[in-house]
mmCIF file of C-alpha atoms and ligand atoms in Angstrom:
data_model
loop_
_atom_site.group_PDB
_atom_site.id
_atom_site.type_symbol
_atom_site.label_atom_id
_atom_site.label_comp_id
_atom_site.label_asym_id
_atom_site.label_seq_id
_atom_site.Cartn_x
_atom_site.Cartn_y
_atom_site.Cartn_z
ATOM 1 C CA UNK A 541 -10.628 37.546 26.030
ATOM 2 C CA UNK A 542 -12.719 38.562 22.758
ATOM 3 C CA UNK A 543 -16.115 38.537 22.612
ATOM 4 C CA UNK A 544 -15.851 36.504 19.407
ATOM 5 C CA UNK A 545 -13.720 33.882 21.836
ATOM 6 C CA UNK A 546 -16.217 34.043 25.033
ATOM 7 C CA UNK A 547 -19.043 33.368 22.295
ATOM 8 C CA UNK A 548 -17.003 30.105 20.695
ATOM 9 C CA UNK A 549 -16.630 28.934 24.153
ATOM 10 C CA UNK A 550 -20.443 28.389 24.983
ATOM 11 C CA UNK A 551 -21.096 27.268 21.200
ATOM 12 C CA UNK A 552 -20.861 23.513 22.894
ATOM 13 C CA UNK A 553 -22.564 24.364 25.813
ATOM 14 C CA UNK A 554 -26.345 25.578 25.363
ATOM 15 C CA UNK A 555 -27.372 21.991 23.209
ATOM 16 C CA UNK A 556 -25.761 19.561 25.398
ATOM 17 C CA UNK A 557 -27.037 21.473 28.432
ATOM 18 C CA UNK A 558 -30.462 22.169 27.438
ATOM 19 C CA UNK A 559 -31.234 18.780 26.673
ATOM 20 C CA UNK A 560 -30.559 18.153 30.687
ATOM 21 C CA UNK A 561 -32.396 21.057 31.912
ATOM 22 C CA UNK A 562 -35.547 20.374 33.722
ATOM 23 C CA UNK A 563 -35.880 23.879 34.963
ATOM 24 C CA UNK A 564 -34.772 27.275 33.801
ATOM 25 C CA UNK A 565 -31.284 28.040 34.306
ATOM 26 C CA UNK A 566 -29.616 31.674 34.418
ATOM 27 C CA UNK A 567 -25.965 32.328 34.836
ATOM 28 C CA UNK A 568 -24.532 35.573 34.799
ATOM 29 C CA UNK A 569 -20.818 36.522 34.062
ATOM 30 C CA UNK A 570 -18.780 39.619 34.226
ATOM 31 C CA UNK A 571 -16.051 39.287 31.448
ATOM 32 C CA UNK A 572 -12.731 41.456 30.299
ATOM 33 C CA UNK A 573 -12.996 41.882 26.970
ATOM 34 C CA UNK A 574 -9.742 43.156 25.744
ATOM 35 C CA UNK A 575 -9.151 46.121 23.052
ATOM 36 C CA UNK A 576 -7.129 45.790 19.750
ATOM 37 C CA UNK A 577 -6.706 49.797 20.427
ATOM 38 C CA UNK A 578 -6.681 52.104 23.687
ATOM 39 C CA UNK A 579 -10.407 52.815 23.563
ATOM 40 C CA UNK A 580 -10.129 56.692 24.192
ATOM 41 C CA UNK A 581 -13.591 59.947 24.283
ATOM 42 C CA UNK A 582 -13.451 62.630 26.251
ATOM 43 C CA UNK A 583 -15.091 60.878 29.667
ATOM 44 C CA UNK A 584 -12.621 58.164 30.106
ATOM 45 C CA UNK A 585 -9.640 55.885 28.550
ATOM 46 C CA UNK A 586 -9.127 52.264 28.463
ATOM 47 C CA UNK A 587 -7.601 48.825 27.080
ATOM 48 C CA UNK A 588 -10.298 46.385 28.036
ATOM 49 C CA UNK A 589 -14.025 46.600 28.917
ATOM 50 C CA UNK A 590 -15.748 44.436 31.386
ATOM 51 C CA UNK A 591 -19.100 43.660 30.810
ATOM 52 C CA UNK A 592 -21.182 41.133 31.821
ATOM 53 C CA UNK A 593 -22.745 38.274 30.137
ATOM 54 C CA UNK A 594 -26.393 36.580 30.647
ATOM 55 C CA UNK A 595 -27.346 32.955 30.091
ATOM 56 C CA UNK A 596 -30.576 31.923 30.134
ATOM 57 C CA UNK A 597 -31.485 28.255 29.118
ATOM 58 C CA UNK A 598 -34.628 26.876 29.626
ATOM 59 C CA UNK A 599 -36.547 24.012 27.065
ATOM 60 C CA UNK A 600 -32.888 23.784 25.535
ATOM 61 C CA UNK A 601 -33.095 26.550 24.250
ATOM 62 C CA UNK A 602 -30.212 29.228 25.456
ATOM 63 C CA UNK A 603 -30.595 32.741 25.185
ATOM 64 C CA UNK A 604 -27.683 34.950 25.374
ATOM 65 C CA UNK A 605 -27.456 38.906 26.747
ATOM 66 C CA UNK A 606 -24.762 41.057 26.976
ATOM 67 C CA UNK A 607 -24.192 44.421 28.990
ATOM 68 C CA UNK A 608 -21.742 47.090 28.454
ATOM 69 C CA UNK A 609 -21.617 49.348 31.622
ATOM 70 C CA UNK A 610 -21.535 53.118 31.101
ATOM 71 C CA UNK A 611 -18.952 55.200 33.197
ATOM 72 C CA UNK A 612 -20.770 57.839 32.693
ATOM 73 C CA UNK A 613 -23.969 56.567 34.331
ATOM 74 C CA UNK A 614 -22.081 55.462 37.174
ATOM 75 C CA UNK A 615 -21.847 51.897 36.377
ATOM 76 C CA UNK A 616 -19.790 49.061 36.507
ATOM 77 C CA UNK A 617 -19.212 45.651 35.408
ATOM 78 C CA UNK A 618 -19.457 44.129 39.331
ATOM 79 C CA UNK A 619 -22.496 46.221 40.299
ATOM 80 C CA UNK A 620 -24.190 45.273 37.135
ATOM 81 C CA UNK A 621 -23.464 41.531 37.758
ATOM 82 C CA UNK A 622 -24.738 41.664 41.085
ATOM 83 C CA UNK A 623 -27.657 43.129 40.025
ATOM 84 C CA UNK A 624 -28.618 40.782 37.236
ATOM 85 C CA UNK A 625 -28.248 37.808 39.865
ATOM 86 C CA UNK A 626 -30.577 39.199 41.641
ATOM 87 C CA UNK A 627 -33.237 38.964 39.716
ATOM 88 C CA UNK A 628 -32.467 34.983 39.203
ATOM 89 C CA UNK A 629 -34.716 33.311 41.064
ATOM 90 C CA UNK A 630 -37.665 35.781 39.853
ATOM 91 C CA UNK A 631 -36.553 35.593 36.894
ATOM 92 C CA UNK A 632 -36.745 31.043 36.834
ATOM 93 C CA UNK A 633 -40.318 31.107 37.784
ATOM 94 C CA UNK A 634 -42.202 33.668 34.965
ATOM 95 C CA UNK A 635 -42.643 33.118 31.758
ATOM 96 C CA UNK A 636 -40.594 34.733 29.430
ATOM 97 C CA UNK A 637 -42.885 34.251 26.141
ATOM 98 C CA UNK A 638 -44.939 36.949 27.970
ATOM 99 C CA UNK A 639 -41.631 39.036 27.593
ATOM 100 C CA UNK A 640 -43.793 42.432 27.887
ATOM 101 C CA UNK A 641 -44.719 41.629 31.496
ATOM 102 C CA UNK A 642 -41.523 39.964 32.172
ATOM 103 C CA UNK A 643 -39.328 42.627 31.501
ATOM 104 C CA UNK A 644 -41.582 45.515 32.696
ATOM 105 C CA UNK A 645 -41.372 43.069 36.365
ATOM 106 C CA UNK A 646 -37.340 43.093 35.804
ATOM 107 C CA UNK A 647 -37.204 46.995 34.811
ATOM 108 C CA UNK A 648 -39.040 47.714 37.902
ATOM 109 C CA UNK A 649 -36.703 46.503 40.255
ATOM 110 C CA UNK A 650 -33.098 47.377 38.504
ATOM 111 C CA UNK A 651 -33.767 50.968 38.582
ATOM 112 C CA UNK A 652 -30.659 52.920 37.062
ATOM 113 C CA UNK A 653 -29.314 49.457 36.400
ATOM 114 C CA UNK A 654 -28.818 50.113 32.535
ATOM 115 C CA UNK A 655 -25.936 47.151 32.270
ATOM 116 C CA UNK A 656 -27.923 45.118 33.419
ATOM 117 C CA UNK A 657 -31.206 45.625 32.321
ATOM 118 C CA UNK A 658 -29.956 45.155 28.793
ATOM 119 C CA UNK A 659 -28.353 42.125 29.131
ATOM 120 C CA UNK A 660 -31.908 40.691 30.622
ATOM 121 C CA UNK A 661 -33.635 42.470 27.857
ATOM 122 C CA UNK A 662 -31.093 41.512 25.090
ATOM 123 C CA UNK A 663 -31.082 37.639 26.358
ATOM 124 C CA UNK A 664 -34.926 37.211 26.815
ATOM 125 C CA UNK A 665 -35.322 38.280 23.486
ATOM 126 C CA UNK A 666 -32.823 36.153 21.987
ATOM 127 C CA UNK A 667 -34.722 33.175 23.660
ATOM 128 C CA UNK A 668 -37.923 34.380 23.114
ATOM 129 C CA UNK A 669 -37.043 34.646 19.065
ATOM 130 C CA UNK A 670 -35.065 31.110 19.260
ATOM 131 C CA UNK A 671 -38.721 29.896 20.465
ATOM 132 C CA UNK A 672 -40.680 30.871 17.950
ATOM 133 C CA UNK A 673 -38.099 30.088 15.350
ATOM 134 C CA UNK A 674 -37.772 33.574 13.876
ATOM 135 C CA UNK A 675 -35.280 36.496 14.169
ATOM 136 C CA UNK A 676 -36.339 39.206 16.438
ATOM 137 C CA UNK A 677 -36.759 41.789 13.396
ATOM 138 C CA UNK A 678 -40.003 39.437 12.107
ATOM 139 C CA UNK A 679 -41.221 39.019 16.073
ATOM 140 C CA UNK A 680 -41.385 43.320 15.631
ATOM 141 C CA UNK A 681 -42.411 43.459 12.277
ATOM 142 C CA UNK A 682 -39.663 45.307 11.299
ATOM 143 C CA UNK A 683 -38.111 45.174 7.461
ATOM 144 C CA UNK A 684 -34.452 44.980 7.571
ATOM 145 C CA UNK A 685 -33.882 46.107 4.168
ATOM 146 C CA UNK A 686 -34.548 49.405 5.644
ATOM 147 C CA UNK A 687 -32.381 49.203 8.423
ATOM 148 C CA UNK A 688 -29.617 52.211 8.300
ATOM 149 C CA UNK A 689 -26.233 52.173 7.531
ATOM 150 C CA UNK A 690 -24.321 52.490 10.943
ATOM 151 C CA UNK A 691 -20.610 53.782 11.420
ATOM 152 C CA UNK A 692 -17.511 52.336 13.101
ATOM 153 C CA UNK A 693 -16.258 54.216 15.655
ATOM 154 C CA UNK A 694 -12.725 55.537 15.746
ATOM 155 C CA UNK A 695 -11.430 56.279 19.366
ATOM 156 C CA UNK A 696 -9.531 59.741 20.187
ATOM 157 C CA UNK A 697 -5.714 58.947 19.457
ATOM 158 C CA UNK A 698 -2.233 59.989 18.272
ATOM 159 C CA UNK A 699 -2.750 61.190 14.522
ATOM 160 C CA UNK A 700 -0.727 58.350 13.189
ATOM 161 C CA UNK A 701 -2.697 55.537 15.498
ATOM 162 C CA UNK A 702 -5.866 57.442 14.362
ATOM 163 C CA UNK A 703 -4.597 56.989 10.619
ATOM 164 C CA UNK A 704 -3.712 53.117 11.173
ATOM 165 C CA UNK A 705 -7.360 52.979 13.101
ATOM 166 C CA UNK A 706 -9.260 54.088 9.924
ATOM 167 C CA UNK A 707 -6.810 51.657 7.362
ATOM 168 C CA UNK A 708 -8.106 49.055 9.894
ATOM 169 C CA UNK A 709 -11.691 49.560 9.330
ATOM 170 C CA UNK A 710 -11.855 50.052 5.777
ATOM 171 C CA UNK A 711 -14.895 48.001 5.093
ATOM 172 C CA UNK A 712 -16.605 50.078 6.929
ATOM 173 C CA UNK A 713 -18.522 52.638 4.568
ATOM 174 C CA UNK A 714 -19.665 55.641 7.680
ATOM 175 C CA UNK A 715 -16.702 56.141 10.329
ATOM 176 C CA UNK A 716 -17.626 58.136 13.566
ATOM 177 C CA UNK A 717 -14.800 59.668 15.098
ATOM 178 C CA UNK A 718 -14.415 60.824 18.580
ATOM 179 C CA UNK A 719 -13.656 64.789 19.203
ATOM 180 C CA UNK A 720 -14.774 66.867 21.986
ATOM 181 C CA UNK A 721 -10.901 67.903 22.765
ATOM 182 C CA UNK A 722 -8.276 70.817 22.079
ATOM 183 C CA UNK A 723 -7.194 68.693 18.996
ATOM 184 C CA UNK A 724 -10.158 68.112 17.440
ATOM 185 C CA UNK A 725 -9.086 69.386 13.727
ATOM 186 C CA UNK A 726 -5.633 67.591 14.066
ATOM 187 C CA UNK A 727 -7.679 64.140 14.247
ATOM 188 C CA UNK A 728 -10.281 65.057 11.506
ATOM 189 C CA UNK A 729 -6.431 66.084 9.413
ATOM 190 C CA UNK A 730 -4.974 62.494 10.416
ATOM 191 C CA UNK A 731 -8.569 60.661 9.149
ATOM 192 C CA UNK A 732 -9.006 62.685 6.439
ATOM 193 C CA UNK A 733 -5.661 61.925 5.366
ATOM 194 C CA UNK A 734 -6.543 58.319 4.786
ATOM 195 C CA UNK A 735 -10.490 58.439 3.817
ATOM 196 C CA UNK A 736 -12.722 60.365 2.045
ATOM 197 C CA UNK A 737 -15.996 58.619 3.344
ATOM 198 C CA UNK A 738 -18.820 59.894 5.114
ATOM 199 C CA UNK A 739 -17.914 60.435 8.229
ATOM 200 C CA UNK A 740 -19.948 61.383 11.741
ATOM 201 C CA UNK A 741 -18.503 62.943 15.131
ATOM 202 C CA UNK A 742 -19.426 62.554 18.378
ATOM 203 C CA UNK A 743 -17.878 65.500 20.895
ATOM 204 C CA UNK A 744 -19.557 63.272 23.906
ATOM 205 C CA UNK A 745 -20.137 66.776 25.786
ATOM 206 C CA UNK A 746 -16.876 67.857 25.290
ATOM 207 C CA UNK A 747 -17.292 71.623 24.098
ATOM 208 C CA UNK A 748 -17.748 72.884 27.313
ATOM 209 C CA UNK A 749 -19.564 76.669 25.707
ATOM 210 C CA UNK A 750 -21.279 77.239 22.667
ATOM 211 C CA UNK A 751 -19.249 80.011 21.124
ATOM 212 C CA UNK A 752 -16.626 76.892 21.035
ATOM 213 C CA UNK A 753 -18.937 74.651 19.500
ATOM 214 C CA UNK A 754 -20.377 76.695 17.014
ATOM 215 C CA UNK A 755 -16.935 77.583 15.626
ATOM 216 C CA UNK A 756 -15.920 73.953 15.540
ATOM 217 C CA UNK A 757 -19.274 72.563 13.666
ATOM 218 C CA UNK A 758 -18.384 75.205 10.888
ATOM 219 C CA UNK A 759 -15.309 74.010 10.557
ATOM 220 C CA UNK A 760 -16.371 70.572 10.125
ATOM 221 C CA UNK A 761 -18.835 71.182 7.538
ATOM 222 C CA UNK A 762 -16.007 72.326 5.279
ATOM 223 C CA UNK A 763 -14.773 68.311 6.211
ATOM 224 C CA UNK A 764 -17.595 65.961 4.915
ATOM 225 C CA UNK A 765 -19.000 65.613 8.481
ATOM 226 C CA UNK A 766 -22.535 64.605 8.184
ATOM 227 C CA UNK A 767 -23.680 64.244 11.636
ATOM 228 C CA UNK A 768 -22.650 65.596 14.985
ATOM 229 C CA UNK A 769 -23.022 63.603 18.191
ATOM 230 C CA UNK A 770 -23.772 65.545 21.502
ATOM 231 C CA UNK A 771 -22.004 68.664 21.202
ATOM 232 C CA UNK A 772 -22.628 70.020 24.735
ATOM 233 C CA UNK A 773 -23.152 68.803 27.901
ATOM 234 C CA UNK A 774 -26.833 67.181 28.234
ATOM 235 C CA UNK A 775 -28.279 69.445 30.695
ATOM 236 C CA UNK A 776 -27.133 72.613 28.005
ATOM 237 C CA UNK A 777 -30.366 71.944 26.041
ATOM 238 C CA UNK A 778 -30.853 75.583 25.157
ATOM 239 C CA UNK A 779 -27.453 76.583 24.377
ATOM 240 C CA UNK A 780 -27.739 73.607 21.987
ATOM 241 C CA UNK A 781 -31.045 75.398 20.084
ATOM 242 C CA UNK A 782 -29.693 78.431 19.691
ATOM 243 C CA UNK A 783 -26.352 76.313 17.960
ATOM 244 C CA UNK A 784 -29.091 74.474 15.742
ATOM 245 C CA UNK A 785 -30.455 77.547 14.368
ATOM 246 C CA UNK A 786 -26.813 78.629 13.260
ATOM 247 C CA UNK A 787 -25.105 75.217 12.254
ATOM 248 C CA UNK A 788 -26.176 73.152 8.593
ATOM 249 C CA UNK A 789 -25.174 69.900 10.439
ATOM 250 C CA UNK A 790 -28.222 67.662 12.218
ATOM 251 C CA UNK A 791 -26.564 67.694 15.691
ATOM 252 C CA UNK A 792 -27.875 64.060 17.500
ATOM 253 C CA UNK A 793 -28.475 63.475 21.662
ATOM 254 C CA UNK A 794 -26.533 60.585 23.210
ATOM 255 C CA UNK A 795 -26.047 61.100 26.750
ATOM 256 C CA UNK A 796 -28.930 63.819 26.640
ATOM 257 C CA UNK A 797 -31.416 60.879 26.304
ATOM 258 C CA UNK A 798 -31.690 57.960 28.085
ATOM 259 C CA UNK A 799 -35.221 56.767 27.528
ATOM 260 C CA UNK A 800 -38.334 57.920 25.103
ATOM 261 C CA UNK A 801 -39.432 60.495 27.727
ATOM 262 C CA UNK A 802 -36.569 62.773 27.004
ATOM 263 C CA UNK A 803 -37.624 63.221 23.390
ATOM 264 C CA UNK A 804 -40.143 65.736 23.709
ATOM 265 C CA UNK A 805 -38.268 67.962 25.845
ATOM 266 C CA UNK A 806 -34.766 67.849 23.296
ATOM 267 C CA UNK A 807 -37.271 68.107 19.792
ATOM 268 C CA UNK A 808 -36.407 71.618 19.363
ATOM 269 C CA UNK A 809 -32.401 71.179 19.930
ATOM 270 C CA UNK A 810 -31.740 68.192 17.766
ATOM 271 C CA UNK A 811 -32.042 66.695 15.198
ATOM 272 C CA UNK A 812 -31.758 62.897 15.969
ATOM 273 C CA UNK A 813 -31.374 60.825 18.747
ATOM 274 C CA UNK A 814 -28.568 57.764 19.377
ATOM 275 C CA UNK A 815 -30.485 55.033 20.530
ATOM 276 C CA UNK A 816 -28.517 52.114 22.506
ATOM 277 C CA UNK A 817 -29.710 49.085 24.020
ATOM 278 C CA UNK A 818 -27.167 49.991 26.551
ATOM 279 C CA UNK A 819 -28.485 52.504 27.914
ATOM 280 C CA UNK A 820 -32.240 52.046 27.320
ATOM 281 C CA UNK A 821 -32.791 48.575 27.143
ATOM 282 C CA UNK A 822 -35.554 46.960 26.096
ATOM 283 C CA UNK A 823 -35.534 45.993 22.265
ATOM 284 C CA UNK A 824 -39.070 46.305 21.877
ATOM 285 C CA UNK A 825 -38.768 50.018 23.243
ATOM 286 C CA UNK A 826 -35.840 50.551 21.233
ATOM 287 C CA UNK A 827 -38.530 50.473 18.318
ATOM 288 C CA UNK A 828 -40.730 52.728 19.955
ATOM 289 C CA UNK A 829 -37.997 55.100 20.228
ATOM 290 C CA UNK A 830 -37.199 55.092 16.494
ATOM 291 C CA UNK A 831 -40.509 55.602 15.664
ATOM 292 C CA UNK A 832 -41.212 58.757 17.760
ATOM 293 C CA UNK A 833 -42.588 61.712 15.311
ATOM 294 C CA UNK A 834 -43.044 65.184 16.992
ATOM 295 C CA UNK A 835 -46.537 66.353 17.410
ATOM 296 C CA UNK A 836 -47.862 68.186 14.374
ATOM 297 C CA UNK A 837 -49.517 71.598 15.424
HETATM 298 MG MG1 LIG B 1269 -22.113 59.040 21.781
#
């Protein structure tokens, strides 16, 4: 199934449902979402994702979350269902208006639980916005038109299925490509072959030293790269400030930060951060997150 497809499928649903509801109503579902491509980093390979899906319907209005699992977290689609239900019947009798409560309550109790945690997060805020009648970027105060330009990501492949992969997503102006492998400047060749656009990588942890990583960042520069994604492995944070000093390339943490209290400690090894409601959850933190500023001395 597409997520596009499991969406269409409820479009009938939430209106016809809600006007029946006398009390709230969560459902959650786990769901195979199958790939148009082998999905393919360095931690893992695979032709569907299953994540899991939350309803929540209550005053017929229906809020909808969704939660990818992360391997690398040690997560799954089943253990991240089961942990959303659990939260149900808590979940039925507060009130979700007072989202910052409600969620802080939910967070408590799914500890590590970043699947589902988001989906809880993603669909209380979807309901919460429905509510009031206004898109979540106005309940923030937030200003799209400044929103950045994010990339499409291109999976590690064959060069020519990594050549079809970028004709594919040519309306797509930033392209991240996966790297982190022996054949790293074969699949920059195959994309460069077809694009000239900005593009970003992302070695998920996959140079394993810094000597290696230092050589491949130069190399990149020389290819357009603008942004490298978690070089090292997370715990290398001072092997990856002594590459800073030496590379022209902002290098940004993914899996080296999970939540706003790993900033401080990674200011003086990158450059950015890769913030995902997957892994942190909570919208409203999300915005907390992108407006972190080291302290000024
Ligand atoms: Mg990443």
């Amino acid at each position: 199934m597409t997520r596009r497809g499991w969406l269409h499928g409820l479009a009938a649903v939430p209106a016809a449902l809600g006007a029946q509801v006398q009390r709230p109503r969560i459902v959650v579902e786990e769901v195979a979402l199958r790939l148009r491509h082998t999905w393919t980093t360095t931690m893992s390979s695979s032709d569907e994702r299953r994540n899991v899906f939350l309803r929540h319907t209550r005053d017929g209005i229906t809020g909808i979350g969704e939660g990818a699992p992360i391997v690398r977290y040690g997560e799954n689609a089943y253990q991240a269902k089961d942990a959303a239900e659990s939260l149900i019947s808590t979940l039925g009798h507060e009130n979700p208006l007072a989202y910052v409560d409600y969620l802080r309550e939910a967070f408590r109790r799914l500890t590590g639980q970043y699947a589902a945690r988001a989906a809880i997060d993603i669909s209380t805020m979807d309901w919460v916005g429905q509510k009031h009648g206004i898109p979540l970027y106005r309940l923030f105060g937030l200003d799209p038109a400044k929103a950045p330009i994010t990339t499409f990501s291109i999976g590690i492949d064959k060069p020519e299925v990594v050549r079809q992969k970028v004709r594919e997503a040519e309306v797509f102006p930033v392209l991240k490509i996966k790297v982190g492998l022996d054949n790293d400047e074969e699949t920059i060749g195959a994309v460069r072959a077809e694009t000239d656009k900005p593009l970003r990588v992302d070695a998920n942890e996959g140079w394993k030293d810094k000597e290696t990583a230092l050589r491949k960042i130069r190399w990149l520069e020389s290819q357009g790269v603008e942004i490298v994604e978690q070089p090292m492995p997370a715990e290398m944070i001072e092997e990856t400030r002594w590459l800073r000093g030496r590379v022209n390339i902002p290098l940004m943490a993914d899996e080296a930060c999970r939540s706003i209290t790993d900033i401080p400690k990674l200011a003086e090894a990158y450059d950015a951060v890769n913030v995902k409601l997957s892994k942190s959850a909570a919208c409203a933190k999300r915005t907390k997150c992108c407006n972190w500023r080291a302290p000024t001395a």
